[in-house]
């Protein structure tokens, strides 16, 4: 059989009988669309998180007492600086400030503005800040969510923190943190170290933890060992652990979704099986005619296989393109909430378009394989129709 | 909770394998009757029904085999992705070694792919001949492959449920690197000898393919597969990574090396498979599939050229060899 004539016949058939397939295509597009939206969001968030993490300090060290993190003494810093290969040792003070008990909270991060910063994006931010006016009075840098929250509560250019001893501390809002850092800095306030200590009423000689960088990756494990030898009650967290933790968190969220989605896929398979059994049994006469004019069973199988392939590929492409538009152009309204969680300050994130071939491959397998598997038996049933059916 | 089983790739992979196995099982159930009652000369209702059923077996096996070809690279990709959540692993090498099931599974997968390729050739020949002369042999062969596939499916499940995310696994430089100066190569070969063997075997294989010596092709291509594996891991790989100490068959599958590993290993497997297929169909079925032979020649030459190119490019860029 000449191939061109065969494909011509195939396309004629598809257009002539499009009503038969439109139902299946419609369900397929919905299934692909939902699934790929979730996977796109998950992978895009992972990408942004990893990119943000790149700028974080390599290690943080804090003191543990009875398994709980307690304030770290400042004298640790001098000892850490002595270790070879360590750079940008930064004391940090941070904690949650509650706007009202059990209500919304901000993450206050206190840093020494005159030191070299171990957080690289903070370092860049500091270089662009006008330090002179910043230090003229108590000031702070706030994340986008904090900014919105404060202006909704009529604190447009300054905010009064309530200290533990009952007095108030007025701090000016100097600048907003770049919204590209929203994923982690949405509810963050950056302010000078001393100011943060004052707000949390911490002692003079203590800090929350110490951040440091080790520029040479190969030295990381040695440095961890040295730190543990220096302080027996220290907890050292390195960036790789955080990265793995984030990865497994998103892996978990995406995986759980996929497992629940298995039910949908199996239902989908049953629907397809039913639907195509019906559609094809209505085609008996047609197939009988084809067999009578000399098509072999093999040829019919081939025809039906290509027909299914066209349906699968077209609905796959349609679903993925729709999901792409939904996630990366409209920023996935509704679905966003599953991944970001809005229990504290409302967050909004712009998804950075990322397309991984691995994800597309997974999606295709997850959809196409069940599709083919469920139409295989109906296709065979129709293909072995004897030619005498044409005469009935 | 097992984090490995929550990984998207693992879920998709296991779902695919289960569905395929389900279909194969349908084919398996109807095969014994086919084998028992098949008689092409009979002109009965039953024989017609059996012929129809043999088409079901054929379609299922054809569909499953086609997807297994896609699933092998996907399996490798899954393993590679898992190295993100298993501590200590930098690439697939550590994950595949994470328990005792990994290596046999990968080997079995490749063997099954080869066998099912031969099955497909046999099937084509069977359909071309009008009297279905090979149907019984084909079905017996399918039963044998089905047995292997069942083992594979069991291994799949055992393998993925026994990867632990709490115990660190070893990195590829530990598995493949020469620790303590011991020689990792077989027969005490050194690198120049290995390369000599590699090119000699390639030339021999090409000559065998030209002279159409079936037995020669089978022996040489299997030897070539073995030697090529070692050459890529211990010599060409270091040029792909541009690092003399980095010896690993899995890292080249990662994005950092532009997924070149899929091409390297793909060309090797396809080339060797086609030579074997050509030899077997010539030897057993007396068919001279010249197109298959030419494909094999192309794939193998491309493979050798690609490997050598990495060395040449490295030398022309840096002026030294590793």
PDB file of N, CA and C in Angstrom, chain A residues 266-323:
ATOM      1  N   UNK A 266      -6.895   6.007  36.027  1.00  0.00           N
ATOM      2  CA  UNK A 266      -7.526   4.696  35.879  1.00  0.00           C
ATOM      3  C   UNK A 266      -8.980   4.850  35.446  1.00  0.00           C
ATOM      4  N   UNK A 267      -9.669   5.841  36.026  1.00  0.00           N
ATOM      5  CA  UNK A 267     -11.041   6.109  35.586  1.00  0.00           C
ATOM      6  C   UNK A 267     -11.059   6.474  34.107  1.00  0.00           C
ATOM      7  N   UNK A 268     -10.102   7.297  33.742  1.00  0.00           N
ATOM      8  CA  UNK A 268      -9.967   7.735  32.357  1.00  0.00           C
ATOM      9  C   UNK A 268      -9.797   6.537  31.432  1.00  0.00           C
ATOM     10  N   UNK A 269      -8.987   5.570  31.892  1.00  0.00           N
ATOM     11  CA  UNK A 269      -8.775   4.382  31.073  1.00  0.00           C
ATOM     12  C   UNK A 269     -10.078   3.615  30.877  1.00  0.00           C
ATOM     13  N   UNK A 270     -10.849   3.501  31.967  1.00  0.00           N
ATOM     14  CA  UNK A 270     -12.116   2.781  31.854  1.00  0.00           C
ATOM     15  C   UNK A 270     -13.056   3.484  30.879  1.00  0.00           C
ATOM     16  N   UNK A 271     -13.106   4.821  30.999  1.00  0.00           N
ATOM     17  CA  UNK A 271     -13.969   5.586  30.093  1.00  0.00           C
ATOM     18  C   UNK A 271     -13.533   5.359  28.650  1.00  0.00           C
ATOM     19  N   UNK A 272     -12.228   5.435  28.432  1.00  0.00           N
ATOM     20  CA  UNK A 272     -11.724   5.264  27.071  1.00  0.00           C
ATOM     21  C   UNK A 272     -12.077   3.886  26.525  1.00  0.00           C
ATOM     22  N   UNK A 273     -11.889   2.874  27.389  1.00  0.00           N
ATOM     23  CA  UNK A 273     -12.170   1.508  26.958  1.00  0.00           C
ATOM     24  C   UNK A 273     -13.621   1.381  26.514  1.00  0.00           C
ATOM     25  N   UNK A 274     -14.521   1.886  27.349  1.00  0.00           N
ATOM     26  CA  UNK A 274     -15.952   1.850  27.042  1.00  0.00           C
ATOM     27  C   UNK A 274     -16.249   2.599  25.753  1.00  0.00           C
ATOM     28  N   UNK A 275     -15.730   3.809  25.720  1.00  0.00           N
ATOM     29  CA  UNK A 275     -16.046   4.716  24.622  1.00  0.00           C
ATOM     30  C   UNK A 275     -15.583   4.127  23.292  1.00  0.00           C
ATOM     31  N   UNK A 276     -14.331   3.636  23.284  1.00  0.00           N
ATOM     32  CA  UNK A 276     -13.827   3.143  22.011  1.00  0.00           C
ATOM     33  C   UNK A 276     -14.438   1.800  21.637  1.00  0.00           C
ATOM     34  N   UNK A 277     -14.819   1.007  22.638  1.00  0.00           N
ATOM     35  CA  UNK A 277     -15.527  -0.229  22.312  1.00  0.00           C
ATOM     36  C   UNK A 277     -16.811   0.116  21.568  1.00  0.00           C
ATOM     37  N   UNK A 278     -17.479   1.179  22.042  1.00  0.00           N
ATOM     38  CA  UNK A 278     -18.733   1.593  21.431  1.00  0.00           C
ATOM     39  C   UNK A 278     -18.498   2.164  20.034  1.00  0.00           C
ATOM     40  N   UNK A 279     -17.559   3.113  19.977  1.00  0.00           N
ATOM     41  CA  UNK A 279     -17.276   3.781  18.708  1.00  0.00           C
ATOM     42  C   UNK A 279     -16.910   2.763  17.642  1.00  0.00           C
ATOM     43  N   UNK A 280     -16.036   1.823  18.046  1.00  0.00           N
ATOM     44  CA  UNK A 280     -15.550   0.903  17.033  1.00  0.00           C
ATOM     45  C   UNK A 280     -16.607  -0.105  16.620  1.00  0.00           C
ATOM     46  N   UNK A 281     -17.478  -0.485  17.551  1.00  0.00           N
ATOM     47  CA  UNK A 281     -18.464  -1.478  17.147  1.00  0.00           C
ATOM     48  C   UNK A 281     -19.426  -0.862  16.126  1.00  0.00           C
ATOM     49  N   UNK A 282     -19.546   0.478  16.157  1.00  0.00           N
ATOM     50  CA  UNK A 282     -20.366   1.134  15.146  1.00  0.00           C
ATOM     51  C   UNK A 282     -19.666   1.167  13.793  1.00  0.00           C
ATOM     52  N   UNK A 283     -18.355   0.862  13.802  1.00  0.00           N
ATOM     53  CA  UNK A 283     -17.592   0.945  12.560  1.00  0.00           C
ATOM     54  C   UNK A 283     -17.477  -0.401  11.853  1.00  0.00           C
ATOM     55  N   UNK A 284     -18.149  -1.389  12.388  1.00  0.00           N
ATOM     56  CA  UNK A 284     -17.952  -2.754  11.899  1.00  0.00           C
ATOM     57  C   UNK A 284     -18.097  -2.875  10.391  1.00  0.00           C
ATOM     58  N   UNK A 285     -19.120  -2.223   9.881  1.00  0.00           N
ATOM     59  CA  UNK A 285     -19.419  -2.349   8.460  1.00  0.00           C
ATOM     60  C   UNK A 285     -18.269  -1.753   7.632  1.00  0.00           C
ATOM     61  N   UNK A 286     -17.821  -0.615   8.080  1.00  0.00           N
ATOM     62  CA  UNK A 286     -16.754   0.093   7.381  1.00  0.00           C
ATOM     63  C   UNK A 286     -15.491  -0.766   7.300  1.00  0.00           C
ATOM     64  N   UNK A 287     -15.123  -1.325   8.466  1.00  0.00           N
ATOM     65  CA  UNK A 287     -13.923  -2.160   8.501  1.00  0.00           C
ATOM     66  C   UNK A 287     -14.124  -3.383   7.624  1.00  0.00           C
ATOM     67  N   UNK A 288     -15.356  -3.936   7.657  1.00  0.00           N
ATOM     68  CA  UNK A 288     -15.670  -5.079   6.817  1.00  0.00           C
ATOM     69  C   UNK A 288     -15.426  -4.747   5.355  1.00  0.00           C
ATOM     70  N   UNK A 289     -15.831  -3.562   4.927  1.00  0.00           N
ATOM     71  CA  UNK A 289     -15.619  -3.159   3.530  1.00  0.00           C
ATOM     72  C   UNK A 289     -14.128  -3.078   3.233  1.00  0.00           C
ATOM     73  N   UNK A 290     -13.384  -2.459   4.157  1.00  0.00           N
ATOM     74  CA  UNK A 290     -11.932  -2.356   3.947  1.00  0.00           C
ATOM     75  C   UNK A 290     -11.309  -3.738   3.813  1.00  0.00           C
ATOM     76  N   UNK A 291     -11.743  -4.670   4.691  1.00  0.00           N
ATOM     77  CA  UNK A 291     -11.193  -6.020   4.613  1.00  0.00           C
ATOM     78  C   UNK A 291     -11.571  -6.667   3.286  1.00  0.00           C
ATOM     79  N   UNK A 292     -12.810  -6.396   2.844  1.00  0.00           N
ATOM     80  CA  UNK A 292     -13.287  -7.020   1.614  1.00  0.00           C
ATOM     81  C   UNK A 292     -12.517  -6.522   0.390  1.00  0.00           C
ATOM     82  N   UNK A 293     -12.067  -5.281   0.423  1.00  0.00           N
ATOM     83  CA  UNK A 293     -11.312  -4.790  -0.735  1.00  0.00           C
ATOM     84  C   UNK A 293      -9.833  -5.107  -0.621  1.00  0.00           C
ATOM     85  N   UNK A 294      -9.453  -5.909   0.385  1.00  0.00           N
ATOM     86  CA  UNK A 294      -8.088  -6.428   0.376  1.00  0.00           C
ATOM     87  C   UNK A 294      -7.173  -5.924   1.470  1.00  0.00           C
ATOM     88  N   UNK A 295      -7.708  -5.176   2.427  1.00  0.00           N
ATOM     89  CA  UNK A 295      -6.838  -4.784   3.538  1.00  0.00           C
ATOM     90  C   UNK A 295      -6.614  -5.994   4.429  1.00  0.00           C
ATOM     91  N   UNK A 296      -5.391  -6.153   4.936  1.00  0.00           N
ATOM     92  CA  UNK A 296      -5.143  -7.239   5.873  1.00  0.00           C
ATOM     93  C   UNK A 296      -5.419  -6.742   7.292  1.00  0.00           C
ATOM     94  N   UNK A 297      -5.445  -7.683   8.231  1.00  0.00           N
ATOM     95  CA  UNK A 297      -5.646  -7.302   9.637  1.00  0.00           C
ATOM     96  C   UNK A 297      -4.557  -6.327  10.064  1.00  0.00           C
ATOM     97  N   UNK A 298      -3.352  -6.635   9.587  1.00  0.00           N
ATOM     98  CA  UNK A 298      -2.202  -5.793   9.894  1.00  0.00           C
ATOM     99  C   UNK A 298      -2.452  -4.332   9.469  1.00  0.00           C
ATOM    100  N   UNK A 299      -3.046  -4.166   8.277  1.00  0.00           N
ATOM    101  CA  UNK A 299      -3.288  -2.807   7.768  1.00  0.00           C
ATOM    102  C   UNK A 299      -4.304  -2.065   8.622  1.00  0.00           C
ATOM    103  N   UNK A 300      -5.345  -2.785   9.049  1.00  0.00           N
ATOM    104  CA  UNK A 300      -6.369  -2.150   9.883  1.00  0.00           C
ATOM    105  C   UNK A 300      -5.755  -1.737  11.212  1.00  0.00           C
ATOM    106  N   UNK A 301      -4.946  -2.637  11.780  1.00  0.00           N
ATOM    107  CA  UNK A 301      -4.276  -2.317  13.052  1.00  0.00           C
ATOM    108  C   UNK A 301      -3.445  -1.054  12.881  1.00  0.00           C
ATOM    109  N   UNK A 302      -2.751  -0.996  11.757  1.00  0.00           N
ATOM    110  CA  UNK A 302      -1.890   0.161  11.494  1.00  0.00           C
ATOM    111  C   UNK A 302      -2.720   1.433  11.414  1.00  0.00           C
ATOM    112  N   UNK A 303      -3.844   1.343  10.694  1.00  0.00           N
ATOM    113  CA  UNK A 303      -4.712   2.512  10.538  1.00  0.00           C
ATOM    114  C   UNK A 303      -5.186   3.012  11.892  1.00  0.00           C
ATOM    115  N   UNK A 304      -5.663   2.068  12.714  1.00  0.00           N
ATOM    116  CA  UNK A 304      -6.206   2.455  14.016  1.00  0.00           C
ATOM    117  C   UNK A 304      -5.098   2.968  14.934  1.00  0.00           C
ATOM    118  N   UNK A 305      -3.910   2.376  14.802  1.00  0.00           N
ATOM    119  CA  UNK A 305      -2.792   2.824  15.623  1.00  0.00           C
ATOM    120  C   UNK A 305      -2.450   4.279  15.300  1.00  0.00           C
ATOM    121  N   UNK A 306      -2.364   4.581  14.004  1.00  0.00           N
ATOM    122  CA  UNK A 306      -2.030   5.960  13.636  1.00  0.00           C
ATOM    123  C   UNK A 306      -3.127   6.919  14.054  1.00  0.00           C
ATOM    124  N   UNK A 307      -4.370   6.466  13.937  1.00  0.00           N
ATOM    125  CA  UNK A 307      -5.493   7.310  14.334  1.00  0.00           C
ATOM    126  C   UNK A 307      -5.355   7.688  15.809  1.00  0.00           C
ATOM    127  N   UNK A 308      -5.066   6.672  16.640  1.00  0.00           N
ATOM    128  CA  UNK A 308      -4.906   6.922  18.078  1.00  0.00           C
ATOM    129  C   UNK A 308      -3.707   7.835  18.335  1.00  0.00           C
ATOM    130  N   UNK A 309      -2.638   7.588  17.595  1.00  0.00           N
ATOM    131  CA  UNK A 309      -1.431   8.401  17.782  1.00  0.00           C
ATOM    132  C   UNK A 309      -1.732   9.871  17.522  1.00  0.00           C
ATOM    133  N   UNK A 310      -2.487  10.147  16.441  1.00  0.00           N
ATOM    134  CA  UNK A 310      -2.824  11.541  16.124  1.00  0.00           C
ATOM    135  C   UNK A 310      -3.624  12.153  17.262  1.00  0.00           C
ATOM    136  N   UNK A 311      -4.588  11.395  17.789  1.00  0.00           N
ATOM    137  CA  UNK A 311      -5.413  11.924  18.889  1.00  0.00           C
ATOM    138  C   UNK A 311      -4.558  12.190  20.120  1.00  0.00           C
ATOM    139  N   UNK A 312      -3.706  11.225  20.458  1.00  0.00           N
ATOM    140  CA  UNK A 312      -2.874  11.365  21.657  1.00  0.00           C
ATOM    141  C   UNK A 312      -1.958  12.575  21.525  1.00  0.00           C
ATOM    142  N   UNK A 313      -1.271  12.665  20.396  1.00  0.00           N
ATOM    143  CA  UNK A 313      -0.291  13.749  20.266  1.00  0.00           C
ATOM    144  C   UNK A 313      -0.981  15.099  20.222  1.00  0.00           C
ATOM    145  N   UNK A 314      -2.102  15.196  19.503  1.00  0.00           N
ATOM    146  CA  UNK A 314      -2.728  16.510  19.419  1.00  0.00           C
ATOM    147  C   UNK A 314      -3.294  16.940  20.760  1.00  0.00           C
ATOM    148  N   UNK A 315      -3.879  15.988  21.522  1.00  0.00           N
ATOM    149  CA  UNK A 315      -4.411  16.436  22.814  1.00  0.00           C
ATOM    150  C   UNK A 315      -3.289  16.716  23.797  1.00  0.00           C
ATOM    151  N   UNK A 316      -2.183  15.987  23.670  1.00  0.00           N
ATOM    152  CA  UNK A 316      -1.041  16.260  24.550  1.00  0.00           C
ATOM    153  C   UNK A 316      -0.511  17.671  24.315  1.00  0.00           C
ATOM    154  N   UNK A 317      -0.295  18.003  23.035  1.00  0.00           N
ATOM    155  CA  UNK A 317       0.250  19.334  22.728  1.00  0.00           C
ATOM    156  C   UNK A 317      -0.716  20.419  23.182  1.00  0.00           C
ATOM    157  N   UNK A 318      -1.985  20.210  22.903  1.00  0.00           N
ATOM    158  CA  UNK A 318      -2.987  21.213  23.281  1.00  0.00           C
ATOM    159  C   UNK A 318      -2.991  21.424  24.803  1.00  0.00           C
ATOM    160  N   UNK A 319      -3.014  20.318  25.546  1.00  0.00           N
ATOM    161  CA  UNK A 319      -3.050  20.408  27.008  1.00  0.00           C
ATOM    162  C   UNK A 319      -1.829  21.099  27.570  1.00  0.00           C
ATOM    163  N   UNK A 320      -0.651  20.746  27.049  1.00  0.00           N
ATOM    164  CA  UNK A 320       0.583  21.327  27.578  1.00  0.00           C
ATOM    165  C   UNK A 320       0.654  22.820  27.257  1.00  0.00           C
ATOM    166  N   UNK A 321       0.252  23.189  26.043  1.00  0.00           N
ATOM    167  CA  UNK A 321       0.305  24.613  25.674  1.00  0.00           C
ATOM    168  C   UNK A 321      -0.653  25.411  26.548  1.00  0.00           C
ATOM    169  N   UNK A 322      -1.848  24.876  26.770  1.00  0.00           N
ATOM    170  CA  UNK A 322      -2.805  25.572  27.639  1.00  0.00           C
ATOM    171  C   UNK A 322      -2.241  25.726  29.046  1.00  0.00           C
ATOM    172  N   UNK A 323      -1.618  24.667  29.546  1.00  0.00           N
ATOM    173  CA  UNK A 323      -1.047  24.734  30.892  1.00  0.00           C
ATOM    174  C   UNK A 323       0.073  25.764  30.942  1.00  0.00           C
TER     175      UNK A 323
END
